XYZ file of C-alpha atoms in Angstrom:
370
model
C -83.506 34.009 -62.153
C -81.351 32.170 -59.620
C -83.066 30.146 -56.957
C -82.014 30.759 -53.373
C -80.107 27.927 -51.699
C -82.264 25.958 -49.235
C -81.734 26.563 -45.556
C -79.739 23.853 -43.683
C -82.888 22.712 -41.899
C -84.719 22.048 -45.169
C -84.154 19.725 -48.106
C -83.999 20.970 -51.733
C -87.619 19.816 -52.031
C -88.611 22.245 -49.284
C -89.344 19.465 -46.783
C -87.815 19.614 -43.284
C -84.361 18.061 -42.989
C -85.193 15.720 -40.127
C -81.623 14.489 -39.737
C -80.298 18.035 -39.339
C -83.037 18.939 -36.859
C -82.418 15.747 -34.869
C -78.690 16.468 -34.678
C -79.374 20.005 -33.494
C -81.716 18.791 -30.757
C -79.194 16.190 -29.615
C -76.445 18.804 -29.635
C -78.508 21.136 -27.434
C -79.318 18.226 -25.112
C -75.638 17.300 -24.947
C -74.679 20.865 -24.060
C -77.252 20.855 -21.280
C -75.926 17.578 -19.867
C -72.358 18.866 -20.080
C -73.246 22.058 -18.189
C -75.059 20.009 -15.552
C -72.113 17.640 -15.215
C -69.693 20.537 -14.826
C -71.925 22.100 -12.157
C -72.013 18.798 -10.243
C -68.254 18.338 -10.456
C -67.602 21.854 -9.190
C -70.221 21.651 -6.420
C -69.135 18.209 -5.153
C -65.460 17.856 -6.070
C -63.778 14.567 -5.255
C -60.451 14.404 -7.058
C -59.001 11.518 -5.083
C -56.190 10.849 -7.546
C -55.553 14.526 -8.272
C -54.441 15.091 -4.689
C -51.480 12.761 -5.177
C -50.192 14.987 -7.989
C -51.135 18.165 -6.112
C -49.180 17.165 -2.999
C -46.214 15.958 -5.078
C -46.155 19.296 -6.906
C -46.277 21.142 -3.583
C -43.338 19.068 -2.372
C -41.520 19.945 -5.573
C -42.139 23.636 -4.826
C -41.309 23.208 -1.129
C -44.696 24.406 0.148
C -46.375 21.192 1.338
C -47.381 20.909 5.010
C -48.000 17.661 6.946
C -51.418 18.906 8.066
C -52.611 19.560 4.532
C -51.184 16.264 3.325
C -53.120 14.400 6.014
C -56.300 16.330 5.179
C -56.151 15.753 1.417
C -54.666 12.242 1.403
C -55.428 10.341 4.654
C -53.728 7.180 3.389
C -50.134 5.935 3.351
C -48.686 8.387 0.834
C -46.667 7.247 -2.147
C -46.082 8.673 -5.598
C -45.761 5.863 -8.176
C -45.490 8.239 -11.145
C -42.664 9.844 -13.062
C -41.886 13.211 -11.501
C -42.543 15.145 -14.731
C -46.281 14.740 -14.053
C -45.981 16.754 -10.843
C -44.087 19.426 -12.762
C -47.022 19.738 -15.167
C -49.389 20.164 -12.212
C -47.159 22.658 -10.368
C -48.998 25.835 -11.553
C -52.084 24.532 -9.725
C -50.134 23.605 -6.583
C -49.795 27.244 -5.516
C -53.593 27.634 -5.444
C -55.962 26.719 -2.602
C -57.179 23.105 -2.870
C -60.771 23.908 -3.883
C -59.701 26.322 -6.613
C -57.031 23.888 -7.821
C -59.428 20.938 -8.154
C -62.017 23.177 -9.847
C -59.512 24.315 -12.471
C -58.245 20.759 -12.928
C -61.825 19.572 -13.490
C -62.441 22.258 -16.100
C -59.113 21.543 -17.829
C -59.842 17.803 -17.863
C -63.222 18.325 -19.518
C -61.687 20.711 -22.043
C -58.883 18.237 -22.775
C -61.334 15.386 -23.322
C -63.530 17.564 -25.503
C -60.563 18.653 -27.634
C -59.298 15.074 -27.974
C -62.728 13.804 -28.976
C -63.115 16.630 -31.487
C -59.768 15.718 -33.061
C -60.678 12.037 -33.217
C -64.054 12.945 -34.719
C -62.331 14.930 -37.456
C -60.065 11.962 -38.224
C -62.658 9.192 -38.081
C -65.998 10.639 -39.135
C -67.250 11.926 -42.487
C -67.159 15.620 -43.291
C -69.847 17.692 -41.624
C -69.227 20.084 -38.756
C -72.548 19.497 -36.987
C -72.144 15.734 -36.947
C -68.532 15.963 -35.765
C -69.564 18.367 -33.025
C -72.392 16.069 -31.989
C -70.228 12.971 -31.660
C -67.341 14.801 -30.025
C -69.613 16.405 -27.465
C -71.613 13.244 -26.854
C -68.520 11.162 -26.236
C -67.072 13.721 -23.841
C -69.982 13.210 -21.412
C -70.007 9.401 -21.146
C -70.428 8.278 -17.534
C -67.018 6.628 -17.915
C -65.547 10.040 -18.724
C -67.500 11.520 -15.829
C -66.020 9.002 -13.380
C -62.518 9.729 -14.673
C -62.905 13.491 -14.253
C -64.660 13.196 -10.897
C -61.790 11.113 -9.521
C -59.285 13.749 -10.662
C -57.648 11.304 -13.044
C -55.012 12.338 -15.569
C -56.529 10.129 -18.280
C -57.540 13.261 -20.210
C -53.840 14.020 -20.779
C -53.297 10.515 -22.142
C -56.326 10.684 -24.455
C -55.202 14.080 -25.723
C -51.667 12.837 -26.389
C -53.072 9.901 -28.401
C -55.283 12.276 -30.397
C -52.374 14.603 -31.185
C -50.255 11.582 -32.147
C -52.925 10.333 -34.579
C -53.384 13.847 -35.993
C -49.642 14.200 -36.663
C -49.382 10.730 -38.216
C -52.194 11.628 -40.617
C -50.125 14.643 -41.697
C -46.940 12.646 -42.215
C -45.091 13.976 -39.157
C -44.221 10.638 -37.607
C -41.296 11.814 -35.477
C -43.352 14.533 -33.810
C -46.176 12.032 -33.370
C -43.838 9.838 -31.331
C -42.913 12.795 -29.143
C -46.600 13.488 -28.505
C -47.171 9.823 -27.680
C -44.479 9.945 -24.993
C -46.703 12.242 -22.893
C -49.018 9.247 -22.434
C -46.325 7.702 -20.205
C -48.347 8.890 -17.260
C -50.017 5.451 -17.631
C -47.314 3.362 -19.328
C -49.049 -0.001 -18.845
C -51.875 1.139 -21.143
C -49.388 1.834 -23.938
C -48.204 -1.770 -24.196
C -50.530 -2.687 -27.057
C -49.901 0.534 -28.981
C -46.106 0.314 -28.734
C -46.074 -3.397 -29.573
C -48.190 -2.749 -32.658
C -45.867 0.027 -33.816
C -42.831 -2.205 -33.289
C -44.336 -5.207 -35.083
C -45.164 -3.032 -38.090
C -41.774 -1.327 -37.974
C -42.980 2.236 -37.551
C -39.448 3.328 -36.768
C -39.909 7.097 -37.003
C -42.787 7.086 -34.533
C -40.864 4.828 -32.166
C -37.769 7.004 -32.583
C -39.711 10.112 -31.613
C -41.225 8.220 -28.686
C -37.769 7.065 -27.542
C -36.506 10.656 -27.620
C -39.504 11.817 -25.602
C -39.072 8.926 -23.165
C -35.396 9.741 -22.649
C -36.189 13.397 -22.052
C -38.962 12.667 -19.547
C -36.850 10.097 -17.682
C -33.962 12.552 -17.479
C -36.273 15.308 -16.267
C -37.858 13.028 -13.661
C -34.418 11.906 -12.466
C -33.334 15.540 -12.115
C -36.466 16.386 -10.108
C -35.876 13.439 -7.789
C -38.414 11.250 -5.939
C -41.492 13.074 -4.665
C -42.691 10.529 -2.140
C -41.401 7.905 0.271
C -39.959 4.727 -1.276
C -42.649 2.271 -2.283
C -42.718 -1.279 -0.977
C -42.400 -2.712 -4.480
C -42.858 -6.344 -3.428
C -46.169 -5.520 -1.758
C -47.363 -2.827 -4.169
C -46.544 -4.173 -7.612
C -48.413 -7.526 -7.572
C -51.560 -5.912 -6.198
C -51.316 -3.000 -8.657
C -50.472 -5.210 -11.637
C -53.671 -7.205 -11.310
C -55.783 -4.279 -10.181
C -56.382 -5.497 -6.650
C -59.634 -7.052 -7.856
C -60.910 -3.733 -9.222
C -59.603 -4.160 -12.765
C -62.457 -4.323 -15.287
C -60.518 -6.132 -18.013
C -61.272 -9.781 -18.721
C -57.999 -10.729 -17.036
C -58.602 -8.491 -14.037
C -62.043 -9.956 -13.393
C -60.591 -13.465 -13.236
C -57.883 -12.501 -10.739
C -59.917 -12.735 -7.470
C -61.133 -16.217 -8.483
C -57.957 -17.704 -9.978
C -54.749 -15.629 -10.150
C -52.820 -18.274 -12.165
C -55.643 -18.464 -14.719
C -55.697 -14.656 -14.962
C -51.954 -14.426 -15.602
C -52.125 -17.286 -18.111
C -55.007 -15.637 -19.976
C -53.083 -12.357 -20.132
C -50.017 -14.050 -21.617
C -51.978 -16.142 -24.122
C -54.159 -13.214 -25.159
C -51.332 -10.710 -25.632
C -49.057 -13.201 -27.412
C -51.906 -14.259 -29.708
C -52.709 -10.623 -30.441
C -49.042 -9.943 -31.230
C -48.915 -12.878 -33.677
C -52.101 -11.708 -35.398
C -50.778 -8.166 -35.660
C -47.375 -9.295 -36.942
C -48.966 -11.360 -39.718
C -51.481 -8.644 -40.589
C -50.996 -7.167 -44.077
C -49.961 -3.558 -44.549
C -51.200 -0.870 -44.633
C -53.235 -1.133 -41.456
C -56.784 0.184 -41.632
C -58.479 2.264 -38.950
C -60.774 -0.657 -38.143
C -57.804 -2.997 -37.600
C -56.093 -0.521 -35.286
C -59.313 -0.042 -33.297
C -59.784 -3.806 -32.940
C -56.190 -4.374 -31.851
C -56.373 -1.561 -29.296
C -59.649 -2.845 -27.816
C -58.339 -6.412 -27.529
C -55.124 -5.220 -25.899
C -57.152 -3.491 -23.173
C -59.202 -6.658 -22.646
C -56.043 -8.672 -21.935
C -54.087 -6.053 -19.956
C -54.377 -6.974 -16.265
C -54.597 -3.445 -14.853
C -57.546 -1.551 -16.377
C -59.655 0.629 -14.107
C -63.018 2.265 -14.769
C -61.454 5.695 -15.178
C -59.182 4.390 -17.959
C -62.131 3.627 -20.239
C -62.062 7.125 -21.729
C -59.354 5.715 -24.007
C -62.114 3.869 -25.869
C -63.909 7.044 -26.979
C -62.487 6.973 -30.535
C -63.323 3.263 -30.872
C -66.940 3.965 -29.948
C -66.984 6.863 -32.406
C -65.965 4.505 -35.180
C -68.370 1.671 -34.305
C -71.390 3.893 -33.656
C -70.837 5.955 -36.783
C -70.708 2.781 -38.889
C -74.127 1.809 -37.537
C -72.995 -1.373 -35.764
C -75.983 -2.331 -33.530
C -73.958 -4.185 -30.869
C -71.956 -1.031 -30.221
C -75.099 0.662 -28.885
C -75.620 -2.206 -26.426
C -71.954 -1.966 -25.453
C -72.229 1.795 -24.911
C -75.286 1.343 -22.672
C -73.580 -1.353 -20.597
C -70.464 0.793 -20.273
C -72.517 3.768 -19.118
C -74.329 1.718 -16.487
C -71.297 -0.272 -15.409
C -69.148 2.814 -14.892
C -71.441 3.794 -12.035
C -71.966 0.375 -10.402
C -68.724 -1.536 -11.006
C -67.583 -3.620 -8.025
C -64.804 -6.090 -7.374
C -67.129 -8.995 -6.601
C -68.535 -9.668 -10.077
C -66.820 -12.116 -12.413
C -68.359 -10.601 -15.536
C -69.710 -7.164 -14.736
C -71.389 -4.843 -17.300
C -68.104 -3.147 -18.207
C -66.263 -6.357 -19.076
C -69.239 -7.478 -21.152
C -69.284 -4.041 -22.810
C -65.635 -4.441 -23.813
C -66.307 -7.882 -25.304
C -69.284 -6.540 -27.279
C -67.236 -3.570 -28.464
C -64.534 -5.909 -29.771
C -67.229 -7.924 -31.589
C -68.673 -4.711 -33.035
C -65.328 -3.543 -34.396
C -64.666 -7.028 -35.797
C -67.982 -6.857 -37.667
C -67.205 -3.354 -38.934
C -63.809 -4.611 -40.079
C -65.451 -7.521 -41.903
C -67.887 -5.250 -43.734
C -65.073 -2.894 -44.733
C -63.075 -5.792 -46.165
C -66.119 -7.191 -47.933
C -66.310 -10.195 -45.627
C -69.620 -9.523 -44.013
């Protein structure tokens, strides 16, 4: 007589499967938090950065009015993005502002959730419930909340990185490079990734990226400028070093000593490039995560809403049971809500340092060094 298979919530011995039950409870809690977050975002929309794209898309369609521009963006208006971004937003530009920001909020959350799910499938062990738990949990970090609330386009960048990694895993390097080119909405955050690919001679990925870059530049040139000319001499230095709001190690030093900040950025990025160039092949997931985290630490312009890019790194460190990663995650969650420009070492910068240490320790254990 065949014995019936045990239910998922019980062990073969008949005892409760506490790990399964815990994951289910956390998953239900995560769903509740996500619904509450979505309700808050829709009830009190902010979308400061979304309105730049919205107004640029309306200009592209020829339907923008000075009154609405002043209402939605009461600042000196400029559009320091490639014009293809406005083209992507254009379907929302024909909608009333409240409906447009509501749909953008929902799409951003869906994009982050999909990206995190893809990263979970690539980084975590088999098991649908556990993948769902981590993907959902990492889509509701306060850092992600701040990004979505501000109407940021970081979700598009995270999704393009996830698709790129998914295609690389399947041996489609050229298409992966094309997917990576969509992350050009924030090109300064791609410096570390592109440098790493170049130093390890990933020519097919870079070739696909170059094709995507050429296509997007040509498209943006054809669409033309969508804002008044920027005062580059005044805008670029302040933007490059975050205007004191950058949460990277370099950005936090800028208000106190600009020369020291620039010097640290150069030394850090050059040192990282040398380490990466001398690193043996093939590159492990832990090495890539460490290099990416360090590159963000030394990039001058890193804002709170850009921290969603670290979701897959946290997935890796937390799943490997690295204790410092939990401290880092807590500091990141708190710091995302209280970050100011007056602190030399705020919770977010400390969280990034601890995350880099966590991934280094994970890397050491994987290589049998710790």
